[in-house]
């Protein structure tokens, strides 16, 4: 009977541990989902920046084309063209940087998505494990109560003798 109580206590500890692990996995999953949302916002922001930089680049290229057409107007036009060319180079550099940043953030988002899926599966697994342990505890409790009833009945009949 003591072994049975010990086994029941051990199963309860296992259930509590499984429940704690499930709670921890749910918290980690929530944190990962929050990070995923933050990365999605960051990607949207980077895409907007990229679009603005592309527009600026296009405008600068148009100005360069205009400056080249008016090159005959004198040295001041040449200076303006060089300034615009430097600006185009700078904008291209910023565009490359923004594209690289977007690729890195997209990769991080993909990794976070994979982690999120992993933790969701882990939560489901732990919840299933918890349900299994709870069922075992319930079955053992019922078995214990039946045996106790039988033992009490046997003791009562022995006392009547």
PDB file of C-alpha atoms in Angstrom:
ATOM      1  CA  UNK A   1       0.000   0.000   0.000  1.00  0.00           C
ATOM      2  CA  UNK A   2       2.914   2.330   0.798  1.00  0.00           C
ATOM      3  CA  UNK A   3       4.487   1.491  -2.569  1.00  0.00           C
ATOM      4  CA  UNK A   4       1.266   2.415  -4.252  1.00  0.00           C
ATOM      5  CA  UNK A   5       1.135   5.756  -2.403  1.00  0.00           C
ATOM      6  CA  UNK A   6       4.772   6.401  -3.347  1.00  0.00           C
ATOM      7  CA  UNK A   7       4.042   5.569  -6.984  1.00  0.00           C
ATOM      8  CA  UNK A   8       0.994   7.875  -6.886  1.00  0.00           C
ATOM      9  CA  UNK A   9       3.109  10.664  -5.360  1.00  0.00           C
ATOM     10  CA  UNK A  10       5.822  10.125  -8.007  1.00  0.00           C
ATOM     11  CA  UNK A  11       3.216  10.332 -10.766  1.00  0.00           C
ATOM     12  CA  UNK A  12       1.860  13.549  -9.276  1.00  0.00           C
ATOM     13  CA  UNK A  13       5.392  14.999  -9.271  1.00  0.00           C
ATOM     14  CA  UNK A  14       5.791  13.954 -12.913  1.00  0.00           C
ATOM     15  CA  UNK A  15       2.477  15.614 -13.769  1.00  0.00           C
ATOM     16  CA  UNK A  16       3.544  18.804 -11.980  1.00  0.00           C
ATOM     17  CA  UNK A  17       6.903  18.765 -13.781  1.00  0.00           C
ATOM     18  CA  UNK A  18       5.221  18.206 -17.161  1.00  0.00           C
ATOM     19  CA  UNK A  19       2.826  21.035 -16.412  1.00  0.00           C
ATOM     20  CA  UNK A  20       5.720  23.343 -15.507  1.00  0.00           C
ATOM     21  CA  UNK A  21       7.550  22.438 -18.724  1.00  0.00           C
ATOM     22  CA  UNK A  22       4.373  23.070 -20.732  1.00  0.00           C
ATOM     23  CA  UNK A  23       3.970  26.485 -19.080  1.00  0.00           C
ATOM     24  CA  UNK A  24       7.621  27.340 -19.810  1.00  0.00           C
ATOM     25  CA  UNK A  25       7.249  26.256 -23.427  1.00  0.00           C
ATOM     26  CA  UNK A  26       4.088  28.361 -23.782  1.00  0.00           C
ATOM     27  CA  UNK A  27       5.899  31.398 -22.383  1.00  0.00           C
ATOM     28  CA  UNK A  28       8.822  30.839 -24.756  1.00  0.00           C
ATOM     29  CA  UNK A  29       6.405  30.438 -27.670  1.00  0.00           C
ATOM     30  CA  UNK A  30       4.719  33.743 -26.750  1.00  0.00           C
ATOM     31  CA  UNK A  31       8.108  35.480 -26.549  1.00  0.00           C
ATOM     32  CA  UNK A  32       9.116  34.079 -29.937  1.00  0.00           C
ATOM     33  CA  UNK A  33       5.788  35.183 -31.441  1.00  0.00           C
ATOM     34  CA  UNK A  34       6.310  38.683 -30.011  1.00  0.00           C
ATOM     35  CA  UNK A  35       9.795  38.804 -31.546  1.00  0.00           C
ATOM     36  CA  UNK A  36       8.366  37.565 -34.821  1.00  0.00           C
ATOM     37  CA  UNK A  37       5.812  40.398 -34.828  1.00  0.00           C
ATOM     38  CA  UNK A  38       8.562  42.919 -34.057  1.00  0.00           C
ATOM     39  CA  UNK A  39      10.698  41.593 -36.932  1.00  0.00           C
ATOM     40  CA  UNK A  40       7.718  41.810 -39.295  1.00  0.00           C
ATOM     41  CA  UNK A  41       7.283  45.479 -38.359  1.00  0.00           C
ATOM     42  CA  UNK A  42      10.987  46.031 -38.877  1.00  0.00           C
ATOM     43  CA  UNK A  43      10.794  44.430 -42.343  1.00  0.00           C
ATOM     44  CA  UNK A  44       7.858  46.661 -43.267  1.00  0.00           C
ATOM     45  CA  UNK A  45       9.820  49.701 -42.144  1.00  0.00           C
ATOM     46  CA  UNK A  46      12.871  48.592 -44.134  1.00  0.00           C
ATOM     47  CA  UNK A  47      10.750  48.003 -47.229  1.00  0.00           C
ATOM     48  CA  UNK A  48       9.365  51.539 -46.914  1.00  0.00           C
ATOM     49  CA  UNK A  49      12.879  52.931 -46.522  1.00  0.00           C
ATOM     50  CA  UNK A  50      14.007  50.927 -49.536  1.00  0.00           C
ATOM     51  CA  UNK A  51      11.157  52.317 -51.650  1.00  0.00           C
ATOM     52  CA  UNK A  52      12.035  55.886 -50.603  1.00  0.00           C
ATOM     53  CA  UNK A  53      15.713  55.341 -51.396  1.00  0.00           C
ATOM     54  CA  UNK A  54      14.838  53.903 -54.802  1.00  0.00           C
ATOM     55  CA  UNK A  55      12.704  56.980 -55.509  1.00  0.00           C
ATOM     56  CA  UNK A  56      15.539  59.240 -54.429  1.00  0.00           C
ATOM     57  CA  UNK A  57      17.942  57.261 -56.605  1.00  0.00           C
ATOM     58  CA  UNK A  58      15.642  57.547 -59.605  1.00  0.00           C
ATOM     59  CA  UNK A  59      15.265  61.303 -59.060  1.00  0.00           C
ATOM     60  CA  UNK A  60      19.038  61.698 -58.776  1.00  0.00           C
ATOM     61  CA  UNK A  61      19.585  59.660 -61.934  1.00  0.00           C
ATOM     62  CA  UNK A  62      17.061  61.872 -63.752  1.00  0.00           C
ATOM     63  CA  UNK A  63      18.925  64.949 -62.572  1.00  0.00           C
ATOM     64  CA  UNK A  64      22.194  63.452 -63.802  1.00  0.00           C
ATOM     65  CA  UNK A  65      20.656  62.750 -67.182  1.00  0.00           C
ATOM     66  CA  UNK A  66      19.410  66.338 -67.300  1.00  0.00           C
ATOM     67  CA  UNK A  67      22.803  67.626 -66.236  1.00  0.00           C
ATOM     68  CA  UNK A  68      24.536  65.625 -68.965  1.00  0.00           C
ATOM     69  CA  UNK A  69      22.216  67.162 -71.572  1.00  0.00           C
ATOM     70  CA  UNK A  70      23.042  70.636 -70.331  1.00  0.00           C
ATOM     71  CA  UNK A  71      26.773  69.941 -70.076  1.00  0.00           C
ATOM     72  CA  UNK A  72      27.453  72.418 -72.816  1.00  0.00           C
ATOM     73  CA  UNK A  73      26.188  75.227 -70.580  1.00  0.00           C
ATOM     74  CA  UNK A  74      29.431  75.504 -68.757  1.00  0.00           C
ATOM     75  CA  UNK A  75      31.562  74.507 -65.838  1.00  0.00           C
ATOM     76  CA  UNK A  76      28.825  75.059 -63.243  1.00  0.00           C
ATOM     77  CA  UNK A  77      26.777  72.324 -64.859  1.00  0.00           C
ATOM     78  CA  UNK A  78      29.757  70.004 -64.650  1.00  0.00           C
ATOM     79  CA  UNK A  79      30.058  70.717 -60.916  1.00  0.00           C
ATOM     80  CA  UNK A  80      26.332  70.108 -60.392  1.00  0.00           C
ATOM     81  CA  UNK A  81      26.608  66.821 -62.330  1.00  0.00           C
ATOM     82  CA  UNK A  82      29.525  65.667 -60.216  1.00  0.00           C
ATOM     83  CA  UNK A  83      27.612  66.553 -57.078  1.00  0.00           C
ATOM     84  CA  UNK A  84      24.621  64.630 -58.326  1.00  0.00           C
ATOM     85  CA  UNK A  85      26.842  61.696 -59.290  1.00  0.00           C
ATOM     86  CA  UNK A  86      28.269  61.643 -55.770  1.00  0.00           C
ATOM     87  CA  UNK A  87      24.726  61.762 -54.417  1.00  0.00           C
ATOM     88  CA  UNK A  88      23.734  58.857 -56.693  1.00  0.00           C
ATOM     89  CA  UNK A  89      26.741  56.872 -55.490  1.00  0.00           C
ATOM     90  CA  UNK A  90      25.805  57.608 -51.906  1.00  0.00           C
ATOM     91  CA  UNK A  91      22.182  56.634 -52.542  1.00  0.00           C
ATOM     92  CA  UNK A  92      23.279  53.404 -54.252  1.00  0.00           C
ATOM     93  CA  UNK A  93      25.449  52.615 -51.260  1.00  0.00           C
ATOM     94  CA  UNK A  94      22.529  53.278 -48.890  1.00  0.00           C
ATOM     95  CA  UNK A  95      20.284  51.168 -51.112  1.00  0.00           C
ATOM     96  CA  UNK A  96      22.755  48.264 -50.973  1.00  0.00           C
ATOM     97  CA  UNK A  97      22.944  48.613 -47.216  1.00  0.00           C
ATOM     98  CA  UNK A  98      19.147  48.689 -46.888  1.00  0.00           C
ATOM     99  CA  UNK A  99      18.806  45.625 -49.141  1.00  0.00           C
ATOM    100  CA  UNK A 100      21.428  43.734 -47.126  1.00  0.00           C
ATOM    101  CA  UNK A 101      19.656  44.720 -43.902  1.00  0.00           C
ATOM    102  CA  UNK A 102      16.340  43.563 -45.379  1.00  0.00           C
ATOM    103  CA  UNK A 103      17.850  40.194 -46.344  1.00  0.00           C
ATOM    104  CA  UNK A 104      19.327  39.739 -42.870  1.00  0.00           C
ATOM    105  CA  UNK A 105      16.074  40.674 -41.167  1.00  0.00           C
ATOM    106  CA  UNK A 106      14.110  38.383 -43.479  1.00  0.00           C
ATOM    107  CA  UNK A 107      16.445  35.514 -42.580  1.00  0.00           C
ATOM    108  CA  UNK A 108      16.045  36.300 -38.885  1.00  0.00           C
ATOM    109  CA  UNK A 109      12.271  36.345 -39.340  1.00  0.00           C
ATOM    110  CA  UNK A 110      12.415  32.967 -41.055  1.00  0.00           C
ATOM    111  CA  UNK A 111      14.517  31.570 -38.193  1.00  0.00           C
ATOM    112  CA  UNK A 112      12.086  33.000 -35.618  1.00  0.00           C
ATOM    113  CA  UNK A 113       9.190  31.441 -37.524  1.00  0.00           C
ATOM    114  CA  UNK A 114      10.938  28.063 -37.425  1.00  0.00           C
ATOM    115  CA  UNK A 115      11.579  28.441 -33.688  1.00  0.00           C
ATOM    116  CA  UNK A 116       7.970  29.440 -33.132  1.00  0.00           C
ATOM    117  CA  UNK A 117       6.733  26.324 -34.937  1.00  0.00           C
ATOM    118  CA  UNK A 118       9.148  24.183 -32.923  1.00  0.00           C
ATOM    119  CA  UNK A 119       7.923  25.606 -29.614  1.00  0.00           C
ATOM    120  CA  UNK A 120       4.290  25.225 -30.646  1.00  0.00           C
ATOM    121  CA  UNK A 121       4.923  21.541 -31.376  1.00  0.00           C
ATOM    122  CA  UNK A 122       6.738  21.192 -28.049  1.00  0.00           C
ATOM    123  CA  UNK A 123       3.787  22.790 -26.219  1.00  0.00           C
ATOM    124  CA  UNK A 124       1.387  20.376 -27.890  1.00  0.00           C
ATOM    125  CA  UNK A 125       3.610  17.441 -26.997  1.00  0.00           C
ATOM    126  CA  UNK A 126       3.886  18.533 -23.363  1.00  0.00           C
ATOM    127  CA  UNK A 127       0.133  19.130 -23.125  1.00  0.00           C
ATOM    128  CA  UNK A 128      -0.471  15.626 -24.465  1.00  0.00           C
ATOM    129  CA  UNK A 129       2.059  14.253 -21.962  1.00  0.00           C
ATOM    130  CA  UNK A 130       0.341  16.157 -19.161  1.00  0.00           C
ATOM    131  CA  UNK A 131      -3.072  14.762 -20.176  1.00  0.00           C
ATOM    132  CA  UNK A 132      -1.607  11.240 -20.218  1.00  0.00           C
ATOM    133  CA  UNK A 133      -0.170  11.644 -16.719  1.00  0.00           C
ATOM    134  CA  UNK A 134      -3.410  13.116 -15.414  1.00  0.00           C
ATOM    135  CA  UNK A 135      -5.298  10.115 -16.816  1.00  0.00           C
ATOM    136  CA  UNK A 136      -2.805   7.733 -15.159  1.00  0.00           C
ATOM    137  CA  UNK A 137      -3.161   9.539 -11.835  1.00  0.00           C
ATOM    138  CA  UNK A 138      -6.943   9.353 -12.067  1.00  0.00           C
ATOM    139  CA  UNK A 139      -6.844   5.630 -12.919  1.00  0.00           C
ATOM    140  CA  UNK A 140      -4.425   4.887 -10.082  1.00  0.00           C
ATOM    141  CA  UNK A 141      -6.523   6.928  -7.662  1.00  0.00           C
ATOM    142  CA  UNK A 142      -9.616   4.934  -8.632  1.00  0.00           C
ATOM    143  CA  UNK A 143      -7.674   1.678  -8.302  1.00  0.00           C
ATOM    144  CA  UNK A 144      -6.366   2.783  -4.911  1.00  0.00           C
ATOM    145  CA  UNK A 145      -9.882   3.648  -3.721  1.00  0.00           C
ATOM    146  CA  UNK A 146     -11.216   0.269  -4.926  1.00  0.00           C
ATOM    147  CA  UNK A 147      -8.413  -1.618  -3.184  1.00  0.00           C
ATOM    148  CA  UNK A 148      -8.921   0.443  -0.032  1.00  0.00           C
ATOM    149  CA  UNK A 149     -12.655  -0.336  -0.107  1.00  0.00           C
ATOM    150  CA  UNK A 150     -11.910  -4.010  -0.573  1.00  0.00           C
ATOM    151  CA  UNK A 151      -9.360  -3.947   2.252  1.00  0.00           C
ATOM    152  CA  UNK A 152     -11.772  -2.111   4.558  1.00  0.00           C
ATOM    153  CA  UNK A 153     -14.449  -4.656   3.715  1.00  0.00           C
ATOM    154  CA  UNK A 154     -12.064  -7.537   4.409  1.00  0.00           C
ATOM    155  CA  UNK A 155     -10.963  -6.004   7.711  1.00  0.00           C
ATOM    156  CA  UNK A 156     -14.605  -5.475   8.707  1.00  0.00           C
ATOM    157  CA  UNK A 157     -15.501  -9.080   7.891  1.00  0.00           C
ATOM    158  CA  UNK A 158     -12.451 -10.310   9.843  1.00  0.00           C
ATOM    159  CA  UNK A 159     -13.473  -8.204  12.824  1.00  0.00           C
ATOM    160  CA  UNK A 160     -16.998  -9.684  12.666  1.00  0.00           C
ATOM    161  CA  UNK A 161     -15.577 -13.193  12.957  1.00  0.00           C
TER     162      UNK A 161
END
